[in-house]
Amino acid sequence: MAVHETTDATAARTPNRGLRWLRRNIITIAGLCTLGYLILPNLVVMAFSFNKPNGRFNYQWQRFSTDAWRDPCGVADLCGSLGLSLQIALWATIGATVLGTMIAFALARYRFRARAGVNTLIFLPMAMPEVVMAASLATLFLNMGIKFGFWTILIAHVMFCLSFVVTAVKARVMSMDPRLEQAAQDLYASPVQSFLRVTLPIAAPGIAAGALLSFALSFDDFIITNFNAGSTVTFPMFVWGSAQRGTPVQINVIGTAMFLVAVLCVVVGQLAGARRKRSKRS
């Protein structure tokens, strides 16, 4: 009789133990499932970069091949459009980061009459549909008589990336302790030295986050670019145009390479952060 009671008690505790484990790890499980759902399309692109399609469309697996990896620029104008997108993204990141950082410091540190209106205008590009902003910029360039091409794309990208930089840097600046700068001034640091050695290093993570976000948004943008490009073809526009006629495998190769580079940057950043924490503890 005692054996049966012990067995029943153990069976009753087992489901409770499983439920407790599930409650403790439900957030982790949900996060891993979400991450897997987001990474799955990248894995499909990676797999099809080694495909050898029979026809023009690379939508069905045929056989394994590394031909596309050996000749990633085998499709006409692909590497040219990729280089153009990288160039525009780089210059747009520099312009948006410099202007956005200055605007963020002005909004966070100074009080002026139009401050609330500027905050609203900064937020609008993030809340506005891209097609509205694209059409508005195209209308502006047409009315000013500016020829569509590299410079119109660059100006448009700086315009919509600016908001993201201001938001990231402003959040970082507003969380800074002003007593750190005051302490630097008490130690006879000049305003320039105080900014370069105290303020800028503290704000650097926000500036870096805004710059990385700007680069990704600029390189990936299609709608605003399509309205303001004219005859200029960036990499997203090349991908869209190729999809109408047949998607070459080299596009999957470029996408896979970019994904691997992004993952590598994240891993290096995490390792550097962990190493910095260990050095501080020691």
mmCIF file of C-alpha atoms in Angstrom:
data_model
loop_
_atom_site.group_PDB
_atom_site.id
_atom_site.type_symbol
_atom_site.label_atom_id
_atom_site.label_comp_id
_atom_site.label_asym_id
_atom_site.label_seq_id
_atom_site.Cartn_x
_atom_site.Cartn_y
_atom_site.Cartn_z
ATOM 1 C CA MET A 1 0.000 0.000 0.000
ATOM 2 C CA ALA A 2 2.825 2.386 0.864
ATOM 3 C CA VAL A 3 4.536 1.576 -2.448
ATOM 4 C CA HIS A 4 1.400 2.553 -4.392
ATOM 5 C CA GLU A 5 1.077 5.810 -2.443
ATOM 6 C CA THR A 6 4.733 6.687 -3.148
ATOM 7 C CA THR A 7 4.284 5.945 -6.853
ATOM 8 C CA ASP A 8 1.164 8.094 -7.031
ATOM 9 C CA ALA A 9 2.918 10.970 -5.242
ATOM 10 C CA THR A 10 5.895 10.767 -7.626
ATOM 11 C CA ALA A 11 3.573 10.737 -10.654
ATOM 12 C CA ALA A 12 1.727 13.755 -9.266
ATOM 13 C CA ARG A 13 4.973 15.665 -8.722
ATOM 14 C CA THR A 14 6.336 14.926 -12.208
ATOM 15 C CA PRO A 15 3.816 17.050 -14.163
ATOM 16 C CA ASN A 16 4.224 19.852 -11.623
ATOM 17 C CA ARG A 17 7.983 19.733 -12.113
ATOM 18 C CA GLY A 18 7.525 19.920 -15.873
ATOM 19 C CA LEU A 19 5.155 22.861 -15.560
ATOM 20 C CA ARG A 20 7.588 24.681 -13.282
ATOM 21 C CA TRP A 21 10.397 24.140 -15.793
ATOM 22 C CA LEU A 22 8.155 25.408 -18.599
ATOM 23 C CA ARG A 23 7.209 28.523 -16.622
ATOM 24 C CA ARG A 24 10.840 29.283 -15.871
ATOM 25 C CA ASN A 25 11.947 28.896 -19.498
ATOM 26 C CA ILE A 26 8.870 30.040 -21.457
ATOM 27 C CA ILE A 27 10.451 33.389 -22.369
ATOM 28 C CA THR A 28 13.658 31.712 -23.520
ATOM 29 C CA ILE A 29 11.722 29.182 -25.596
ATOM 30 C CA ALA A 30 9.592 31.923 -27.181
ATOM 31 C CA GLY A 31 12.710 33.952 -27.961
ATOM 32 C CA LEU A 32 14.455 30.991 -29.582
ATOM 33 C CA CYS A 33 11.373 30.174 -31.656
ATOM 34 C CA THR A 34 11.126 33.792 -32.820
ATOM 35 C CA LEU A 35 14.832 33.884 -33.644
ATOM 36 C CA GLY A 36 14.539 30.659 -35.605
ATOM 37 C CA TYR A 37 11.555 32.027 -37.526
ATOM 38 C CA LEU A 38 13.547 35.145 -38.439
ATOM 39 C CA ILE A 39 16.690 33.235 -39.449
ATOM 40 C CA LEU A 40 14.874 30.574 -41.498
ATOM 41 C CA PRO A 41 14.584 32.720 -44.692
ATOM 42 C CA ASN A 42 18.323 33.466 -44.491
ATOM 43 C CA LEU A 43 19.056 29.762 -44.255
ATOM 44 C CA VAL A 44 16.889 29.130 -47.321
ATOM 45 C CA VAL A 45 18.782 31.828 -49.239
ATOM 46 C CA MET A 46 22.060 30.277 -48.080
ATOM 47 C CA ALA A 47 21.010 26.813 -49.239
ATOM 48 C CA PHE A 48 19.856 28.039 -52.664
ATOM 49 C CA SER A 49 23.161 29.849 -53.195
ATOM 50 C CA PHE A 50 24.572 26.349 -53.823
ATOM 51 C CA ASN A 51 21.804 25.368 -56.231
ATOM 52 C CA LYS A 52 22.219 24.717 -59.953
ATOM 53 C CA PRO A 53 18.831 25.580 -61.516
ATOM 54 C CA ASN A 54 17.821 24.176 -64.867
ATOM 55 C CA GLY A 55 16.031 27.336 -65.996
ATOM 56 C CA ARG A 56 16.124 31.033 -65.198
ATOM 57 C CA PHE A 57 14.321 30.838 -61.850
ATOM 58 C CA ASN A 58 16.123 29.653 -58.742
ATOM 59 C CA TYR A 59 13.020 28.585 -56.816
ATOM 60 C CA GLN A 60 13.326 24.778 -56.870
ATOM 61 C CA TRP A 61 16.281 22.717 -55.711
ATOM 62 C CA GLN A 62 17.943 20.845 -58.563
ATOM 63 C CA ARG A 63 21.506 19.883 -57.673
ATOM 64 C CA PHE A 64 24.426 21.075 -55.560
ATOM 65 C CA SER A 65 26.928 23.409 -57.225
ATOM 66 C CA THR A 66 29.509 26.028 -56.212
ATOM 67 C CA ASP A 67 29.628 27.750 -59.607
ATOM 68 C CA ALA A 68 27.900 30.897 -58.327
ATOM 69 C CA TRP A 69 30.343 31.196 -55.417
ATOM 70 C CA ARG A 70 33.308 30.891 -57.773
ATOM 71 C CA ASP A 71 31.926 33.665 -60.002
ATOM 72 C CA PRO A 72 29.716 36.014 -57.892
ATOM 73 C CA CYS A 73 29.969 38.769 -60.525
ATOM 74 C CA GLY A 74 29.004 36.491 -63.379
ATOM 75 C CA VAL A 75 25.735 38.362 -63.947
ATOM 76 C CA ALA A 76 26.037 41.641 -65.820
ATOM 77 C CA ASP A 77 25.696 44.810 -63.687
ATOM 78 C CA LEU A 78 25.234 42.869 -60.440
ATOM 79 C CA CYS A 79 28.518 43.881 -58.819
ATOM 80 C CA GLY A 80 28.191 47.381 -60.244
ATOM 81 C CA SER A 81 24.830 47.875 -58.540
ATOM 82 C CA LEU A 82 26.200 46.309 -55.353
ATOM 83 C CA GLY A 83 29.147 48.694 -55.300
ATOM 84 C CA LEU A 84 26.830 51.645 -55.907
ATOM 85 C CA SER A 85 24.569 50.606 -53.008
ATOM 86 C CA LEU A 86 27.553 50.221 -50.697
ATOM 87 C CA GLN A 87 28.874 53.635 -51.732
ATOM 88 C CA ILE A 88 25.518 55.341 -51.185
ATOM 89 C CA ALA A 89 25.017 53.564 -47.857
ATOM 90 C CA LEU A 90 28.475 54.623 -46.661
ATOM 91 C CA TRP A 91 28.034 58.298 -47.541
ATOM 92 C CA ALA A 92 24.455 58.344 -46.265
ATOM 93 C CA THR A 93 25.644 56.844 -42.971
ATOM 94 C CA ILE A 94 28.372 59.465 -42.596
ATOM 95 C CA GLY A 95 26.028 62.353 -43.410
ATOM 96 C CA ALA A 96 23.142 61.119 -41.262
ATOM 97 C CA THR A 97 25.423 60.272 -38.334
ATOM 98 C CA VAL A 98 27.158 63.661 -38.272
ATOM 99 C CA LEU A 99 23.954 65.688 -38.681
ATOM 100 C CA GLY A 100 21.908 63.409 -36.423
ATOM 101 C CA THR A 101 24.478 63.529 -33.616
ATOM 102 C CA MET A 102 24.542 67.324 -33.641
ATOM 103 C CA ILE A 103 20.735 67.522 -33.693
ATOM 104 C CA ALA A 104 20.477 64.996 -30.857
ATOM 105 C CA PHE A 105 22.877 66.967 -28.658
ATOM 106 C CA ALA A 106 20.995 70.185 -29.411
ATOM 107 C CA LEU A 107 17.623 68.625 -28.539
ATOM 108 C CA ALA A 108 18.922 66.937 -25.378
ATOM 109 C CA ARG A 109 21.073 69.746 -23.987
ATOM 110 C CA TYR A 110 19.446 73.031 -25.011
ATOM 111 C CA ARG A 111 16.054 74.634 -24.561
ATOM 112 C CA PHE A 112 14.748 76.745 -27.437
ATOM 113 C CA ARG A 113 11.381 77.890 -28.690
ATOM 114 C CA ALA A 114 10.958 75.431 -31.581
ATOM 115 C CA ARG A 115 12.222 72.383 -29.655
ATOM 116 C CA ALA A 116 8.848 70.606 -29.507
ATOM 117 C CA GLY A 117 8.230 71.205 -33.205
ATOM 118 C CA VAL A 118 11.671 69.866 -34.142
ATOM 119 C CA ASN A 119 11.058 66.731 -32.074
ATOM 120 C CA THR A 120 7.806 66.180 -33.961
ATOM 121 C CA LEU A 121 9.440 66.709 -37.346
ATOM 122 C CA ILE A 122 12.245 64.294 -36.444
ATOM 123 C CA PHE A 123 9.707 61.608 -35.562
ATOM 124 C CA LEU A 124 7.622 62.010 -38.736
ATOM 125 C CA PRO A 125 9.933 60.129 -41.181
ATOM 126 C CA MET A 126 9.795 57.054 -38.929
ATOM 127 C CA ALA A 127 6.000 57.151 -38.634
ATOM 128 C CA MET A 128 5.274 58.164 -42.227
ATOM 129 C CA PRO A 129 4.794 55.445 -44.891
ATOM 130 C CA GLU A 130 7.840 55.218 -47.137
ATOM 131 C CA VAL A 131 5.816 55.707 -50.300
ATOM 132 C CA VAL A 132 4.570 59.078 -49.018
ATOM 133 C CA MET A 133 8.075 60.276 -48.220
ATOM 134 C CA ALA A 134 9.380 58.927 -51.529
ATOM 135 C CA ALA A 135 6.728 60.764 -53.526
ATOM 136 C CA SER A 136 7.291 63.956 -51.541
ATOM 137 C CA LEU A 137 11.040 63.913 -52.148
ATOM 138 C CA ALA A 138 10.535 63.128 -55.836
ATOM 139 C CA THR A 139 8.165 66.101 -56.131
ATOM 140 C CA LEU A 140 10.702 68.337 -54.381
ATOM 141 C CA PHE A 141 13.507 67.311 -56.726
ATOM 142 C CA LEU A 142 11.277 67.789 -59.780
ATOM 143 C CA ASN A 143 10.212 71.275 -58.694
ATOM 144 C CA MET A 144 13.835 72.242 -58.017
ATOM 145 C CA GLY A 145 14.915 70.913 -61.415
ATOM 146 C CA ILE A 146 17.399 68.443 -59.940
ATOM 147 C CA LYS A 147 18.276 65.521 -62.181
ATOM 148 C CA PHE A 148 17.525 62.120 -60.665
ATOM 149 C CA GLY A 149 20.550 59.959 -59.998
ATOM 150 C CA PHE A 150 23.248 59.352 -57.413
ATOM 151 C CA TRP A 151 22.843 62.653 -55.560
ATOM 152 C CA THR A 152 19.062 62.514 -55.281
ATOM 153 C CA ILE A 153 19.314 58.981 -53.858
ATOM 154 C CA LEU A 154 21.975 60.094 -51.397
ATOM 155 C CA ILE A 155 19.980 63.131 -50.219
ATOM 156 C CA ALA A 156 16.840 61.016 -49.835
ATOM 157 C CA HIS A 157 18.702 58.372 -47.809
ATOM 158 C CA VAL A 158 20.245 60.959 -45.503
ATOM 159 C CA MET A 159 16.793 62.449 -44.959
ATOM 160 C CA PHE A 160 15.117 59.256 -43.773
ATOM 161 C CA CYS A 161 18.160 57.874 -41.906
ATOM 162 C CA LEU A 162 18.516 61.108 -39.931
ATOM 163 C CA SER A 163 15.543 60.338 -37.679
ATOM 164 C CA PHE A 164 16.917 56.988 -36.583
ATOM 165 C CA VAL A 165 20.308 58.477 -35.692
ATOM 166 C CA VAL A 166 18.730 61.314 -33.711
ATOM 167 C CA THR A 167 16.534 58.887 -31.765
ATOM 168 C CA ALA A 168 19.427 56.553 -30.883
ATOM 169 C CA VAL A 169 21.895 59.286 -29.936
ATOM 170 C CA LYS A 170 19.343 61.392 -28.062
ATOM 171 C CA ALA A 171 18.364 58.455 -25.855
ATOM 172 C CA ARG A 172 22.026 57.906 -24.986
ATOM 173 C CA VAL A 173 22.757 61.581 -24.314
ATOM 174 C CA MET A 174 19.703 62.028 -22.091
ATOM 175 C CA SER A 175 20.821 59.088 -19.928
ATOM 176 C CA MET A 176 24.260 60.614 -19.336
ATOM 177 C CA ASP A 177 25.164 61.948 -15.893
ATOM 178 C CA PRO A 178 26.029 65.674 -16.282
ATOM 179 C CA ARG A 179 28.206 65.493 -13.165
ATOM 180 C CA LEU A 180 30.843 63.596 -15.157
ATOM 181 C CA GLU A 181 31.421 66.594 -17.409
ATOM 182 C CA GLN A 182 31.374 68.904 -14.418
ATOM 183 C CA ALA A 183 34.011 66.753 -12.751
ATOM 184 C CA ALA A 184 36.180 66.966 -15.870
ATOM 185 C CA GLN A 185 35.863 70.753 -15.868
ATOM 186 C CA ASP A 186 36.773 70.841 -12.165
ATOM 187 C CA LEU A 187 39.951 68.985 -13.120
ATOM 188 C CA TYR A 188 40.824 71.869 -15.491
ATOM 189 C CA ALA A 189 39.704 70.164 -18.708
ATOM 190 C CA SER A 190 38.791 72.551 -21.494
ATOM 191 C CA PRO A 191 35.340 72.287 -23.143
ATOM 192 C CA VAL A 192 36.904 70.475 -26.109
ATOM 193 C CA GLN A 193 38.809 68.056 -23.874
ATOM 194 C CA SER A 194 35.704 67.440 -21.778
ATOM 195 C CA PHE A 195 33.705 66.626 -24.914
ATOM 196 C CA LEU A 196 36.324 64.401 -26.541
ATOM 197 C CA ARG A 197 37.387 62.479 -23.430
ATOM 198 C CA VAL A 198 34.149 62.278 -21.444
ATOM 199 C CA THR A 199 31.030 63.100 -23.445
ATOM 200 C CA LEU A 200 31.906 61.503 -26.771
ATOM 201 C CA PRO A 201 33.058 58.113 -25.356
ATOM 202 C CA ILE A 202 29.855 57.832 -23.323
ATOM 203 C CA ALA A 203 27.690 58.744 -26.326
ATOM 204 C CA ALA A 204 29.686 56.491 -28.675
ATOM 205 C CA PRO A 205 27.438 53.392 -28.300
ATOM 206 C CA GLY A 206 24.376 55.423 -29.311
ATOM 207 C CA ILE A 207 26.248 56.988 -32.227
ATOM 208 C CA ALA A 208 27.485 53.573 -33.373
ATOM 209 C CA ALA A 209 23.983 52.105 -33.122
ATOM 210 C CA GLY A 210 22.548 54.953 -35.197
ATOM 211 C CA ALA A 211 25.313 54.593 -37.793
ATOM 212 C CA LEU A 212 24.832 50.830 -38.156
ATOM 213 C CA LEU A 213 21.080 51.247 -38.420
ATOM 214 C CA SER A 214 21.511 53.949 -41.046
ATOM 215 C CA PHE A 215 23.828 51.778 -43.122
ATOM 216 C CA ALA A 216 21.425 48.831 -43.027
ATOM 217 C CA LEU A 217 18.385 50.951 -43.872
ATOM 218 C CA SER A 218 20.131 52.788 -46.690
ATOM 219 C CA PHE A 219 21.575 49.667 -48.288
ATOM 220 C CA ASP A 220 18.268 47.796 -48.053
ATOM 221 C CA ASP A 221 15.905 50.570 -49.172
ATOM 222 C CA PHE A 222 13.886 50.085 -52.351
ATOM 223 C CA ILE A 223 10.751 52.281 -52.269
ATOM 224 C CA ILE A 224 12.397 55.679 -51.677
ATOM 225 C CA THR A 225 15.271 54.750 -53.992
ATOM 226 C CA ASN A 226 12.935 53.669 -56.787
ATOM 227 C CA PHE A 227 11.125 57.025 -56.744
ATOM 228 C CA ASN A 228 14.329 59.092 -56.785
ATOM 229 C CA ALA A 229 16.813 56.984 -58.767
ATOM 230 C CA GLY A 230 16.019 57.842 -62.368
ATOM 231 C CA SER A 231 18.126 55.518 -64.497
ATOM 232 C CA THR A 232 20.495 54.673 -61.625
ATOM 233 C CA VAL A 233 20.209 51.052 -60.457
ATOM 234 C CA THR A 234 21.087 50.081 -56.903
ATOM 235 C CA PHE A 235 21.342 46.508 -55.633
ATOM 236 C CA PRO A 236 17.739 46.282 -54.294
ATOM 237 C CA MET A 237 16.462 47.642 -57.620
ATOM 238 C CA PHE A 238 18.623 45.117 -59.477
ATOM 239 C CA VAL A 239 17.163 42.285 -57.389
ATOM 240 C CA TRP A 240 13.639 43.493 -58.066
ATOM 241 C CA GLY A 241 14.287 43.780 -61.784
ATOM 242 C CA SER A 242 15.944 40.365 -61.933
ATOM 243 C CA ALA A 243 12.989 38.753 -60.186
ATOM 244 C CA GLN A 244 10.806 39.705 -63.154
ATOM 245 C CA ARG A 245 13.023 37.844 -65.633
ATOM 246 C CA GLY A 246 14.620 35.140 -63.493
ATOM 247 C CA THR A 247 16.568 35.275 -60.249
ATOM 248 C CA PRO A 248 20.264 34.438 -60.735
ATOM 249 C CA VAL A 249 21.970 32.323 -58.091
ATOM 250 C CA GLN A 250 24.570 35.053 -57.582
ATOM 251 C CA ILE A 251 21.946 37.159 -55.776
ATOM 252 C CA ASN A 252 21.687 34.401 -53.167
ATOM 253 C CA VAL A 253 25.464 34.381 -52.925
ATOM 254 C CA ILE A 254 25.588 38.124 -52.221
ATOM 255 C CA GLY A 255 22.757 37.818 -49.695
ATOM 256 C CA THR A 256 24.487 34.942 -47.919
ATOM 257 C CA ALA A 257 27.785 36.817 -47.775
ATOM 258 C CA MET A 258 26.089 39.872 -46.290
ATOM 259 C CA PHE A 259 24.296 37.733 -43.711
ATOM 260 C CA LEU A 260 27.536 36.047 -42.667
ATOM 261 C CA VAL A 261 29.321 39.394 -42.386
ATOM 262 C CA ALA A 262 26.521 40.754 -40.184
ATOM 263 C CA VAL A 263 26.635 37.670 -37.950
ATOM 264 C CA LEU A 264 30.424 37.967 -37.713
ATOM 265 C CA CYS A 265 30.147 41.622 -36.645
ATOM 266 C CA VAL A 266 27.622 40.708 -33.948
ATOM 267 C CA VAL A 267 29.798 37.860 -32.650
ATOM 268 C CA VAL A 268 32.908 40.057 -32.574
ATOM 269 C CA GLY A 269 30.968 42.776 -30.729
ATOM 270 C CA GLN A 270 29.663 40.299 -28.156
ATOM 271 C CA LEU A 271 33.121 38.833 -27.589
ATOM 272 C CA ALA A 272 34.644 42.295 -27.243
ATOM 273 C CA GLY A 273 31.951 43.293 -24.749
ATOM 274 C CA ALA A 274 32.455 40.120 -22.703
ATOM 275 C CA ARG A 275 36.219 40.625 -22.695
ATOM 276 C CA ARG A 276 35.781 44.233 -21.553
ATOM 277 C CA LYS A 277 33.547 43.122 -18.677
ATOM 278 C CA ARG A 278 36.074 40.491 -17.576
ATOM 279 C CA SER A 279 38.902 43.042 -17.639
ATOM 280 C CA LYS A 280 36.852 45.441 -15.487
ATOM 281 C CA ARG A 281 36.137 42.727 -12.932
ATOM 282 C CA SER A 282 39.767 41.740 -12.713
#
